[in-house]
mmCIF file of C-alpha atoms in Angstrom:
data_model
loop_
_atom_site.group_PDB
_atom_site.id
_atom_site.type_symbol
_atom_site.label_atom_id
_atom_site.label_comp_id
_atom_site.label_asym_id
_atom_site.label_seq_id
_atom_site.Cartn_x
_atom_site.Cartn_y
_atom_site.Cartn_z
ATOM 1 C CA MET H 1 -13.688 41.342 -3.475
ATOM 2 C CA SER H 2 -13.834 38.940 -6.215
ATOM 3 C CA LYS H 3 -16.431 36.311 -5.875
ATOM 4 C CA ALA H 4 -14.467 33.167 -5.067
ATOM 5 C CA LYS H 5 -13.523 35.581 -2.203
ATOM 6 C CA GLU H 6 -17.010 36.182 -1.379
ATOM 7 C CA PHE H 7 -17.851 32.742 -1.257
ATOM 8 C CA ILE H 8 -20.437 32.708 -3.771
ATOM 9 C CA GLN H 9 -21.741 29.904 -5.495
ATOM 10 C CA PRO H 10 -24.575 29.475 -7.621
ATOM 11 C CA ARG H 11 -26.759 26.232 -8.432
ATOM 12 C CA GLU H 12 -25.452 24.554 -11.603
ATOM 13 C CA THR H 13 -25.135 20.767 -12.588
ATOM 14 C CA LYS H 14 -21.624 19.390 -13.220
ATOM 15 C CA ILE H 15 -20.156 16.367 -14.474
ATOM 16 C CA ILE H 16 -17.951 15.072 -11.672
ATOM 17 C CA LYS H 17 -16.222 12.197 -10.279
ATOM 18 C CA GLY H 18 -17.761 10.827 -6.701
ATOM 19 C CA ASN H 19 -14.976 12.227 -4.549
ATOM 20 C CA VAL H 20 -15.153 15.309 -6.507
ATOM 21 C CA ALA H 21 -18.894 15.364 -5.311
ATOM 22 C CA ALA H 22 -17.409 14.788 -1.800
ATOM 23 C CA ALA H 23 -15.012 18.181 -2.161
ATOM 24 C CA TYR H 24 -17.933 20.159 -3.329
ATOM 25 C CA ALA H 25 -19.967 19.500 -0.634
ATOM 26 C CA ALA H 26 -17.189 20.102 2.238
ATOM 27 C CA LYS H 27 -16.674 23.387 0.001
ATOM 28 C CA SER H 28 -20.571 23.965 -0.117
ATOM 29 C CA ALA H 29 -20.505 23.258 4.072
ATOM 30 C CA ARG H 30 -17.625 26.154 4.301
ATOM 31 C CA VAL H 31 -15.384 23.695 6.255
ATOM 32 C CA GLN H 32 -12.487 25.293 8.356
ATOM 33 C CA VAL H 33 -10.342 23.152 8.932
ATOM 34 C CA ILE H 34 -9.488 20.007 6.378
ATOM 35 C CA SER H 35 -6.424 17.911 7.165
ATOM 36 C CA ALA H 36 -5.063 15.149 4.197
ATOM 37 C CA TYR H 37 -3.177 12.482 3.678
ATOM 38 C CA PRO H 38 -3.462 10.282 0.432
ATOM 39 C CA ILE H 39 -4.458 6.942 0.369
ATOM 40 C CA THR H 40 -6.424 5.241 -2.958
ATOM 41 C CA PRO H 41 -9.247 5.552 -4.032
ATOM 42 C CA GLN H 42 -9.643 8.496 -1.991
ATOM 43 C CA THR H 43 -7.017 10.585 -2.724
ATOM 44 C CA THR H 44 -8.511 12.888 -5.236
ATOM 45 C CA VAL H 45 -11.135 14.299 -2.463
ATOM 46 C CA VAL H 46 -8.143 16.266 -0.543
ATOM 47 C CA GLU H 47 -7.006 16.630 -3.870
ATOM 48 C CA LYS H 48 -9.637 18.447 -5.253
ATOM 49 C CA LEU H 49 -10.031 20.545 -1.829
ATOM 50 C CA ALA H 50 -6.322 21.235 -2.112
ATOM 51 C CA GLU H 51 -7.129 23.092 -5.561
ATOM 52 C CA PHE H 52 -9.986 24.921 -4.185
ATOM 53 C CA VAL H 53 -7.839 26.403 -1.163
ATOM 54 C CA ASP H 54 -4.681 27.417 -3.424
ATOM 55 C CA GLY H 55 -7.539 29.044 -5.761
ATOM 56 C CA GLY H 56 -8.772 31.153 -3.173
ATOM 57 C CA GLU H 57 -11.937 29.673 -3.114
ATOM 58 C CA MET H 58 -12.520 28.644 0.391
ATOM 59 C CA PRO H 59 -11.114 31.813 2.093
ATOM 60 C CA GLY H 60 -10.356 30.947 6.142
ATOM 61 C CA THR H 61 -9.928 27.551 5.608
ATOM 62 C CA GLN H 62 -6.758 25.825 6.907
ATOM 63 C CA TYR H 63 -5.607 23.003 4.970
ATOM 64 C CA ILE H 64 -3.321 21.091 6.904
ATOM 65 C CA ARG H 65 -0.838 18.421 5.208
ATOM 66 C CA VAL H 66 0.638 15.577 7.416
ATOM 67 C CA GLU H 67 2.252 12.543 7.516
ATOM 68 C CA SER H 68 0.290 9.604 8.021
ATOM 69 C CA GLU H 69 -4.148 8.957 8.651
ATOM 70 C CA HIS H 70 -2.860 8.862 12.014
ATOM 71 C CA SER H 71 -2.148 12.379 12.565
ATOM 72 C CA VAL H 72 -5.165 13.131 10.115
ATOM 73 C CA MET H 73 -7.418 11.950 12.863
ATOM 74 C CA ALA H 74 -5.542 13.551 15.540
ATOM 75 C CA SER H 75 -5.079 17.075 14.139
ATOM 76 C CA ILE H 76 -8.868 17.069 12.948
ATOM 77 C CA ILE H 77 -9.500 16.391 16.490
ATOM 78 C CA GLY H 78 -7.421 19.083 18.201
ATOM 79 C CA ALA H 79 -8.974 21.751 15.269
ATOM 80 C CA SER H 80 -12.506 20.777 15.889
ATOM 81 C CA ILE H 81 -11.451 20.749 19.680
ATOM 82 C CA ALA H 82 -10.570 24.499 18.835
ATOM 83 C CA GLY H 83 -14.212 24.981 17.858
ATOM 84 C CA THR H 84 -14.316 24.181 14.358
ATOM 85 C CA ARG H 85 -16.251 22.623 11.124
ATOM 86 C CA THR H 86 -13.782 19.991 10.348
ATOM 87 C CA PHE H 87 -13.419 17.673 6.963
ATOM 88 C CA THR H 88 -11.323 14.855 5.925
ATOM 89 C CA ALA H 89 -11.502 11.830 3.807
ATOM 90 C CA THR H 90 -9.589 8.342 3.768
ATOM 91 C CA SER H 91 -10.129 4.517 3.014
ATOM 92 C CA GLY H 92 -9.346 1.163 3.746
ATOM 93 C CA GLN H 93 -6.263 0.730 5.297
ATOM 94 C CA GLY H 94 -5.924 4.568 6.314
ATOM 95 C CA LEU H 95 -8.882 4.301 8.429
ATOM 96 C CA PHE H 96 -8.093 1.617 10.037
ATOM 97 C CA TYR H 97 -4.627 3.330 10.945
ATOM 98 C CA MET H 98 -6.977 6.029 12.378
ATOM 99 C CA ASN H 99 -8.423 3.702 14.332
ATOM 100 C CA GLU H 100 -7.336 5.057 17.682
ATOM 101 C CA MET H 101 -8.277 8.564 17.307
ATOM 102 C CA ILE H 102 -11.097 7.432 15.654
ATOM 103 C CA HIS H 103 -12.263 6.711 19.269
ATOM 104 C CA TRP H 104 -11.362 9.371 20.753
ATOM 105 C CA ALA H 105 -13.147 11.641 18.261
ATOM 106 C CA ALA H 106 -16.217 9.875 19.696
ATOM 107 C CA GLY H 107 -15.564 10.099 23.383
ATOM 108 C CA THR H 108 -15.192 13.760 22.941
ATOM 109 C CA ARG H 109 -18.421 13.873 21.339
ATOM 110 C CA LEU H 110 -17.101 16.453 18.383
ATOM 111 C CA PRO H 111 -18.884 16.576 15.088
ATOM 112 C CA ILE H 112 -16.026 16.142 12.472
ATOM 113 C CA VAL H 113 -17.557 14.349 9.099
ATOM 114 C CA THR H 114 -15.369 11.953 7.154
ATOM 115 C CA ALA H 115 -16.034 10.909 3.871
ATOM 116 C CA ILE H 116 -14.701 7.181 3.097
ATOM 117 C CA ALA H 117 -14.229 5.873 -0.652
ATOM 118 C CA SER H 118 -14.571 2.135 0.714
ATOM 119 C CA ARG H 119 -12.418 -0.499 -0.156
ATOM 120 C CA GLY H 120 -11.423 -4.106 0.962
ATOM 121 C CA ALA H 121 -9.246 -4.889 3.668
ATOM 122 C CA ALA H 122 -6.248 -6.048 3.099
ATOM 123 C CA PRO H 123 -4.068 -8.565 2.520
ATOM 124 C CA PRO H 124 -4.311 -9.344 -0.173
ATOM 125 C CA TRP H 125 -4.242 -5.975 -1.656
ATOM 126 C CA ASN H 126 -7.591 -4.421 -2.480
ATOM 127 C CA ILE H 127 -8.583 -1.105 -3.775
ATOM 128 C CA TRP H 128 -11.881 -1.772 -5.113
ATOM 129 C CA ALA H 129 -15.632 -1.023 -3.599
ATOM 130 C CA ASP H 130 -15.643 -2.725 -0.165
ATOM 131 C CA PHE H 131 -17.169 -1.302 2.852
ATOM 132 C CA THR H 132 -15.533 -3.760 5.369
ATOM 133 C CA ASP H 133 -13.337 -0.893 6.501
ATOM 134 C CA VAL H 134 -16.678 1.539 7.632
ATOM 135 C CA ILE H 135 -18.046 -1.296 8.766
ATOM 136 C CA ASN H 136 -15.278 -1.993 11.479
ATOM 137 C CA ALA H 137 -15.853 1.204 12.741
ATOM 138 C CA ARG H 138 -19.646 0.424 13.457
ATOM 139 C CA ASP H 139 -19.278 0.370 17.245
ATOM 140 C CA THR H 140 -16.430 3.324 18.120
ATOM 141 C CA GLY H 141 -19.685 5.811 18.457
ATOM 142 C CA TRP H 142 -19.335 7.444 15.262
ATOM 143 C CA MET H 143 -22.900 7.420 12.878
ATOM 144 C CA SER H 144 -22.478 5.923 9.444
ATOM 145 C CA ALA H 145 -24.283 6.112 6.103
ATOM 146 C CA PHE H 146 -23.659 4.419 2.730
ATOM 147 C CA CYS H 147 -24.344 6.276 -0.748
ATOM 148 C CA ALA H 148 -25.497 4.811 -3.642
ATOM 149 C CA THR H 149 -25.255 7.494 -6.400
ATOM 150 C CA HIS H 150 -22.819 10.769 -7.025
ATOM 151 C CA GLN H 151 -25.702 13.173 -5.796
ATOM 152 C CA GLU H 152 -26.254 11.248 -2.673
ATOM 153 C CA ILE H 153 -22.536 11.310 -1.865
ATOM 154 C CA TYR H 154 -22.757 15.529 -2.066
ATOM 155 C CA ASP H 155 -26.110 15.872 -0.535
ATOM 156 C CA GLU H 156 -25.801 13.165 2.001
ATOM 157 C CA ILE H 157 -21.708 15.189 3.633
ATOM 158 C CA LEU H 158 -24.600 18.461 4.093
ATOM 159 C CA MET H 159 -27.126 16.216 5.634
ATOM 160 C CA SER H 160 -24.404 15.225 8.369
ATOM 161 C CA TYR H 161 -23.091 18.373 9.512
ATOM 162 C CA LYS H 162 -26.876 19.318 9.793
ATOM 163 C CA VAL H 163 -27.422 15.938 12.340
ATOM 164 C CA CYS H 164 -23.998 16.319 13.683
ATOM 165 C CA GLU H 165 -23.875 19.894 14.870
ATOM 166 C CA ASP H 166 -27.275 19.748 16.598
ATOM 167 C CA HIS H 167 -26.297 20.458 19.853
ATOM 168 C CA ASP H 168 -28.271 17.294 21.245
ATOM 169 C CA VAL H 169 -25.638 15.283 18.949
ATOM 170 C CA LEU H 170 -22.186 16.228 18.678
ATOM 171 C CA LEU H 171 -21.317 13.081 17.441
ATOM 172 C CA PRO H 172 -18.981 11.957 14.771
ATOM 173 C CA LYS H 173 -20.067 10.657 11.370
ATOM 174 C CA PHE H 174 -18.764 8.484 8.400
ATOM 175 C CA VAL H 175 -20.234 8.503 4.650
ATOM 176 C CA ALA H 176 -19.009 5.890 2.737
ATOM 177 C CA TYR H 177 -19.678 5.235 -1.040
ATOM 178 C CA GLY H 178 -18.158 2.071 -2.885
ATOM 179 C CA GLY H 179 -14.311 2.951 -4.186
ATOM 180 C CA PHE H 180 -13.993 3.213 -7.864
ATOM 181 C CA ILE H 181 -17.754 2.631 -9.097
ATOM 182 C CA LEU H 182 -18.275 5.873 -7.393
ATOM 183 C CA SER H 183 -15.420 8.095 -6.033
ATOM 184 C CA HIS H 184 -13.959 7.451 -9.780
ATOM 185 C CA THR H 185 -16.768 7.392 -12.315
ATOM 186 C CA SER H 186 -18.358 10.469 -13.648
ATOM 187 C CA LYS H 187 -22.183 11.713 -13.070
ATOM 188 C CA PRO H 188 -24.264 14.564 -13.052
ATOM 189 C CA VAL H 189 -24.233 16.350 -9.580
ATOM 190 C CA ILE H 190 -26.537 19.321 -8.734
ATOM 191 C CA ILE H 191 -24.589 21.929 -6.918
ATOM 192 C CA GLU H 192 -26.582 23.673 -4.531
ATOM 193 C CA ASP H 193 -26.917 27.687 -4.064
ATOM 194 C CA GLN H 194 -24.866 28.796 -1.504
ATOM 195 C CA ASP H 195 -27.041 30.902 0.477
ATOM 196 C CA LEU H 196 -29.376 27.803 0.706
ATOM 197 C CA VAL H 197 -26.907 25.728 1.485
ATOM 198 C CA ASP H 198 -26.486 28.695 4.425
ATOM 199 C CA GLN H 199 -30.232 28.563 4.997
ATOM 200 C CA TYR H 200 -29.945 24.405 5.627
ATOM 201 C CA LEU H 201 -26.582 24.439 7.708
ATOM 202 C CA PRO H 202 -26.427 25.120 11.373
ATOM 203 C CA PRO H 203 -23.861 28.409 11.680
ATOM 204 C CA LEU H 204 -19.952 27.889 11.768
ATOM 205 C CA PRO H 205 -19.133 27.790 15.511
ATOM 206 C CA ASP H 206 -17.836 30.726 16.908
ATOM 207 C CA GLU H 207 -15.435 32.427 19.502
ATOM 208 C CA LYS H 208 -16.979 30.079 22.157
ATOM 209 C CA GLY H 209 -16.893 26.145 20.254
ATOM 210 C CA TRP H 210 -19.446 23.546 21.059
ATOM 211 C CA PRO H 211 -21.149 23.524 24.104
ATOM 212 C CA GLN H 212 -19.711 20.448 25.488
ATOM 213 C CA ILE H 213 -15.545 21.057 24.876
ATOM 214 C CA PHE H 214 -13.420 24.341 24.105
ATOM 215 C CA ILE H 215 -10.389 25.587 24.359
ATOM 216 C CA ASP H 216 -10.686 29.126 25.877
ATOM 217 C CA PRO H 217 -7.580 30.258 28.403
ATOM 218 C CA GLU H 218 -10.889 32.142 30.293
ATOM 219 C CA ARG H 219 -12.792 29.045 30.903
ATOM 220 C CA PRO H 220 -10.483 26.610 31.711
ATOM 221 C CA MET H 221 -11.306 23.026 31.483
ATOM 222 C CA MET H 222 -9.467 19.976 31.880
ATOM 223 C CA HIS H 223 -10.087 16.941 29.331
ATOM 224 C CA GLY H 224 -9.343 13.466 28.650
ATOM 225 C CA ASN H 225 -7.684 12.581 31.918
ATOM 226 C CA LEU H 226 -7.668 9.225 33.355
ATOM 227 C CA ILE H 227 -11.327 8.400 35.202
ATOM 228 C CA MET H 228 -11.797 5.554 37.846
ATOM 229 C CA PRO H 229 -13.602 2.498 37.711
ATOM 230 C CA SER H 230 -15.998 4.498 40.322
ATOM 231 C CA GLY H 231 -16.109 7.967 37.936
ATOM 232 C CA PHE H 232 -18.430 8.620 34.879
ATOM 233 C CA TYR H 233 -17.036 6.762 32.718
ATOM 234 C CA SER H 234 -19.894 3.546 32.057
ATOM 235 C CA GLU H 235 -22.445 6.857 32.216
ATOM 236 C CA PHE H 236 -20.647 8.244 29.052
ATOM 237 C CA ARG H 237 -20.552 5.484 27.167
ATOM 238 C CA MET H 238 -24.689 5.116 28.031
ATOM 239 C CA LYS H 239 -24.418 8.811 26.671
ATOM 240 C CA ILE H 240 -23.275 8.100 23.582
ATOM 241 C CA GLN H 241 -25.514 4.705 23.165
ATOM 242 C CA ASP H 242 -28.624 7.112 24.265
ATOM 243 C CA THR H 243 -27.635 9.750 21.766
ATOM 244 C CA LEU H 244 -27.148 7.137 18.318
ATOM 245 C CA ILE H 245 -30.311 5.645 19.381
ATOM 246 C CA LYS H 246 -32.145 9.655 19.523
ATOM 247 C CA SER H 247 -30.459 10.737 16.508
ATOM 248 C CA LYS H 248 -32.449 8.475 14.416
ATOM 249 C CA GLU H 249 -34.970 11.332 14.772
ATOM 250 C CA LYS H 250 -32.723 14.136 13.734
ATOM 251 C CA ILE H 251 -31.774 12.501 10.689
ATOM 252 C CA LYS H 252 -35.693 11.959 10.109
ATOM 253 C CA THR H 253 -35.601 15.607 10.285
ATOM 254 C CA ALA H 254 -32.761 17.241 8.491
ATOM 255 C CA THR H 255 -33.810 14.659 5.908
ATOM 256 C CA LYS H 256 -37.204 16.462 5.471
ATOM 257 C CA LYS H 257 -36.071 19.562 5.474
ATOM 258 C CA PHE H 258 -33.754 18.613 3.102
ATOM 259 C CA LYS H 259 -36.006 17.805 0.929
ATOM 260 C CA GLN H 260 -38.341 20.873 1.676
ATOM 261 C CA ILE H 261 -35.518 22.915 0.545
ATOM 262 C CA PHE H 262 -33.798 21.341 -2.435
ATOM 263 C CA GLY H 263 -36.210 18.607 -3.962
ATOM 264 C CA ARG H 264 -34.460 15.535 -3.570
ATOM 265 C CA SER H 265 -35.643 12.780 -1.277
ATOM 266 C CA TYR H 266 -34.040 9.747 0.853
ATOM 267 C CA GLY H 267 -36.812 7.965 2.447
ATOM 268 C CA ASN H 268 -37.209 8.580 6.068
ATOM 269 C CA GLY H 269 -33.370 9.215 5.953
ATOM 270 C CA LEU H 270 -32.654 6.368 7.671
ATOM 271 C CA VAL H 271 -34.105 3.792 4.902
ATOM 272 C CA GLU H 272 -35.629 4.095 1.382
ATOM 273 C CA GLU H 273 -38.053 1.691 0.138
ATOM 274 C CA TYR H 274 -39.158 0.759 -3.105
ATOM 275 C CA TYR H 275 -42.172 -1.505 -4.425
ATOM 276 C CA MET H 276 -42.031 -2.814 -0.734
ATOM 277 C CA ASP H 277 -46.254 -1.963 0.070
ATOM 278 C CA ASP H 278 -46.971 -4.902 -1.497
ATOM 279 C CA ALA H 279 -44.025 -6.975 -1.738
ATOM 280 C CA ASP H 280 -44.162 -11.212 -1.137
ATOM 281 C CA VAL H 281 -40.032 -11.121 -1.298
ATOM 282 C CA GLY H 282 -37.710 -8.177 0.018
ATOM 283 C CA ILE H 283 -34.202 -7.366 -0.593
ATOM 284 C CA ILE H 284 -32.109 -4.993 1.970
ATOM 285 C CA ILE H 285 -28.868 -3.852 0.480
ATOM 286 C CA TYR H 286 -26.726 -1.057 0.467
ATOM 287 C CA GLY H 287 -24.060 1.274 -1.415
ATOM 288 C CA ASP H 288 -24.232 1.655 -5.294
ATOM 289 C CA LEU H 289 -25.507 -2.283 -5.892
ATOM 290 C CA ALA H 290 -28.831 -0.880 -4.522
ATOM 291 C CA LEU H 291 -29.320 1.611 -7.336
ATOM 292 C CA GLN H 292 -28.837 -1.649 -9.713
ATOM 293 C CA MET H 293 -31.118 -3.628 -7.890
ATOM 294 C CA GLU H 294 -33.839 -0.637 -8.348
ATOM 295 C CA GLN H 295 -33.822 -2.212 -12.318
ATOM 296 C CA ALA H 296 -33.813 -5.408 -11.216
ATOM 297 C CA ILE H 297 -37.034 -4.972 -9.011
ATOM 298 C CA GLU H 298 -38.532 -3.371 -12.314
ATOM 299 C CA ASP H 299 -37.366 -6.160 -14.446
ATOM 300 C CA LEU H 300 -39.288 -8.820 -11.893
ATOM 301 C CA ARG H 301 -42.273 -6.645 -11.630
ATOM 302 C CA GLU H 302 -42.773 -6.991 -15.172
ATOM 303 C CA GLU H 303 -42.307 -10.777 -15.276
ATOM 304 C CA GLY H 304 -44.756 -10.563 -12.789
ATOM 305 C CA TYR H 305 -43.157 -11.148 -9.589
ATOM 306 C CA LYS H 306 -43.920 -8.963 -6.445
ATOM 307 C CA ALA H 307 -40.483 -8.045 -5.423
ATOM 308 C CA GLY H 308 -39.375 -5.315 -3.407
ATOM 309 C CA MET H 309 -35.755 -3.585 -2.284
ATOM 310 C CA VAL H 310 -34.876 -1.710 0.608
ATOM 311 C CA LYS H 311 -32.132 0.311 0.569
ATOM 312 C CA LEU H 312 -30.102 0.872 4.300
ATOM 313 C CA ARG H 313 -29.118 4.498 4.376
ATOM 314 C CA HIS H 314 -27.635 4.579 7.673
ATOM 315 C CA TYR H 315 -25.416 1.435 9.474
ATOM 316 C CA ARG H 316 -24.981 3.305 12.710
ATOM 317 C CA PRO H 317 -27.687 4.172 14.324
ATOM 318 C CA PHE H 318 -29.213 0.818 13.131
ATOM 319 C CA PRO H 319 -33.141 1.491 12.089
ATOM 320 C CA THR H 320 -34.117 -1.182 14.099
ATOM 321 C CA GLU H 321 -37.513 -0.066 13.821
ATOM 322 C CA ASP H 322 -38.095 0.469 10.193
ATOM 323 C CA ILE H 323 -36.407 -3.043 9.479
ATOM 324 C CA ILE H 324 -38.847 -4.463 12.311
ATOM 325 C CA GLU H 325 -41.894 -3.213 10.327
ATOM 326 C CA ILE H 326 -40.228 -3.702 6.680
ATOM 327 C CA ALA H 327 -40.046 -7.637 7.727
ATOM 328 C CA LYS H 328 -43.455 -7.549 8.450
ATOM 329 C CA LYS H 329 -44.415 -6.524 4.746
ATOM 330 C CA VAL H 330 -42.743 -10.037 3.358
ATOM 331 C CA GLU H 331 -42.542 -13.769 3.678
ATOM 332 C CA VAL H 332 -38.811 -13.809 2.868
ATOM 333 C CA LEU H 333 -36.247 -11.222 3.060
ATOM 334 C CA GLY H 334 -33.054 -11.290 1.590
ATOM 335 C CA VAL H 335 -29.990 -9.254 3.182
ATOM 336 C CA MET H 336 -27.091 -8.401 0.844
ATOM 337 C CA ASP H 337 -23.600 -6.873 2.425
ATOM 338 C CA ARG H 338 -21.107 -6.083 0.744
ATOM 339 C CA GLY H 339 -18.497 -6.283 3.537
ATOM 340 C CA THR H 340 -18.025 -9.001 5.960
ATOM 341 C CA ALA H 341 -17.896 -9.717 9.740
ATOM 342 C CA PHE H 342 -16.157 -12.638 10.335
ATOM 343 C CA GLY H 343 -16.908 -14.797 12.645
ATOM 344 C CA SER H 344 -20.466 -13.396 13.070
ATOM 345 C CA PRO H 345 -23.420 -15.002 12.963
ATOM 346 C CA THR H 346 -23.783 -14.816 9.614
ATOM 347 C CA GLY H 347 -20.621 -13.272 8.585
ATOM 348 C CA GLY H 348 -22.220 -10.137 7.259
ATOM 349 C CA PRO H 349 -22.687 -7.402 9.331
ATOM 350 C CA VAL H 350 -25.883 -6.044 8.427
ATOM 351 C CA SER H 351 -27.488 -9.378 8.233
ATOM 352 C CA SER H 352 -26.605 -9.868 11.966
ATOM 353 C CA ASP H 353 -28.153 -7.086 12.651
ATOM 354 C CA VAL H 354 -31.223 -7.240 10.876
ATOM 355 C CA LYS H 355 -31.778 -10.701 12.696
ATOM 356 C CA ALA H 356 -30.737 -9.186 15.860
ATOM 357 C CA SER H 357 -33.703 -6.714 14.918
ATOM 358 C CA LEU H 358 -36.087 -9.392 14.616
ATOM 359 C CA TYR H 359 -35.351 -11.375 17.725
ATOM 360 C CA SER H 360 -37.778 -12.061 20.067
ATOM 361 C CA THR H 361 -40.345 -9.521 17.853
ATOM 362 C CA GLY H 362 -42.821 -12.188 16.996
ATOM 363 C CA VAL H 363 -42.182 -11.353 13.521
ATOM 364 C CA GLU H 364 -41.595 -14.979 11.770
ATOM 365 C CA THR H 365 -40.028 -14.149 7.947
ATOM 366 C CA LYS H 366 -37.874 -15.878 6.677
ATOM 367 C CA ILE H 367 -34.565 -13.921 6.613
ATOM 368 C CA LEU H 368 -31.878 -15.054 3.750
ATOM 369 C CA PRO H 369 -28.185 -13.656 4.781
ATOM 370 C CA MET H 370 -25.917 -13.129 1.373
ATOM 371 C CA MET H 371 -22.732 -11.923 0.461
ATOM 372 C CA ALA H 372 -21.919 -10.368 -3.128
ATOM 373 C CA GLY H 373 -19.736 -7.402 -4.888
ATOM 374 C CA ILE H 374 -16.525 -8.449 -1.704
ATOM 375 C CA GLY H 375 -13.564 -6.773 -2.787
ATOM 376 C CA GLY H 376 -14.915 -4.873 -5.835
ATOM 377 C CA ARG H 377 -16.209 -8.492 -7.161
ATOM 378 C CA GLU H 378 -18.733 -7.329 -10.254
ATOM 379 C CA VAL H 379 -22.050 -7.833 -9.502
ATOM 380 C CA SER H 380 -24.440 -7.809 -12.739
ATOM 381 C CA LEU H 381 -28.082 -6.991 -13.118
ATOM 382 C CA GLU H 382 -28.892 -10.180 -14.301
ATOM 383 C CA GLN H 383 -27.019 -12.132 -11.239
ATOM 384 C CA GLN H 384 -29.342 -9.519 -9.153
ATOM 385 C CA LYS H 385 -32.414 -10.699 -10.586
ATOM 386 C CA GLU H 386 -31.254 -14.140 -9.725
ATOM 387 C CA GLN H 387 -30.558 -12.925 -6.107
ATOM 388 C CA VAL H 388 -34.077 -12.217 -5.750
ATOM 389 C CA LYS H 389 -35.614 -15.447 -7.736
ATOM 390 C CA ILE H 390 -33.353 -17.225 -4.985
ATOM 391 C CA LEU H 391 -35.679 -15.421 -2.343
ATOM 392 C CA ILE H 392 -38.973 -16.252 -4.517
ATOM 393 C CA LYS H 393 -38.179 -20.201 -4.764
ATOM 394 C CA MET H 394 -37.715 -20.074 -0.872
ATOM 395 C CA LYS H 395 -41.214 -18.404 -0.563
ATOM 396 C CA GLU H 396 -42.905 -21.073 -2.716
ATOM 397 C CA THR H 397 -40.640 -23.999 -1.590
ATOM 398 C CA GLY H 398 -40.463 -22.795 2.266
ATOM 399 C CA GLU H 399 -36.898 -24.107 1.964
ATOM 400 C CA LEU H 400 -33.474 -23.010 1.832
ATOM 401 C CA PRO H 401 -31.115 -23.247 -0.932
ATOM 402 C CA ASN H 402 -28.740 -26.207 -0.305
ATOM 403 C CA ASP H 403 -25.474 -24.206 -1.375
ATOM 404 C CA LEU H 404 -25.240 -22.338 2.069
ATOM 405 C CA ILE H 405 -21.904 -21.689 3.545
ATOM 406 C CA HIS H 406 -22.691 -21.749 7.364
ATOM 407 C CA GLY H 407 -26.431 -20.276 6.726
ATOM 408 C CA THR H 408 -25.180 -17.632 4.413
ATOM 409 C CA LEU H 409 -25.679 -17.583 0.734
ATOM 410 C CA TRP H 410 -22.018 -16.416 -0.702
ATOM 411 C CA HIS H 411 -22.709 -15.429 -4.156
ATOM 412 C CA GLY H 412 -20.668 -15.674 -7.291
ATOM 413 C CA ILE H 413 -17.699 -17.629 -5.368
ATOM 414 C CA LEU H 414 -14.969 -19.382 -7.441
ATOM 415 C CA GLU H 415 -14.151 -22.613 -6.285
ATOM 416 C CA VAL H 416 -11.270 -22.469 -3.684
ATOM 417 C CA LYS H 417 -8.952 -25.521 -3.054
#
């Protein structure tokens, strides 16, 4: 038997694109069913997986080619109900097309992991980094995480299976990263030793499937049928919410275990703090812009400014308790969104949730909602330093900037007539 058929992967560093890192993570996780439909900028995820399957590097894995993203999620749901470890990937409009089935996956409590090479929502047509697509699915019952680096894409997908397949969780998850900025650029990524990955992840489901749902002629069950208002519909929804909140501890445990085995750390799994211990001002940011913001904070520290940064890793479940403690540390806290929530209190999804988290806590930290990088617009290092200096000025003067749009700072906006 060849090494490929034995599924042996030694630990090695490869210079690969973010999409390829996602594909390698699915391979390392020994996923059993992949459903695929191409959409920019995700396409090379499923293309690489097709190469793996066709080349015999993923023995026993079923690769399903379907006609739409709706069918992608429908087929993955069927495969997961049958008791298999599943994976797919999509972007933007493709995720929107899946929407009906996304709700079905969460309601069925299936541990599906889906990579999202995030892009702006059309119209106008946009294929560049913007997290509006995955943010649009925030209230579906799925967990969701943002990645800042190529390595984090690989690592987070592995950690996601660890959490999703925990029998106390059994919910699906999105792993999102910036389209093109991460999906199509190349960086070194450590592909881990297969034996260590197997040690870290739960065993693959056996013929009995998942504990809550299965397809077995010897154990017939009914699923998805009409339930009356007097039935358990409300209770099912409450249990999803309860599980999402309780999954925070599972995420922390999985992140800690990952560090023990592989040596890479991601804060407590929900957030990563950077220079926040003695900071006067801080900024919450997510995705690839967080990596560049680290350099901005270092530069500002050298200039004598006590500034810090918080990388938001998980959006659902929202790290409310962490946000409260972080806000207590600083006088001014900026929240940078790279995605929209039209009609919300701030126009930004994360900034609205941060404000909601602090309501009635007695925390008097000033919050400045900020928007930047929408539709993939470039945000330079100098612009990020400027954003933090706005927070510093707020601390010094006690006043908000005078160019806010409905209470939010839209940075780098062109004049629109």
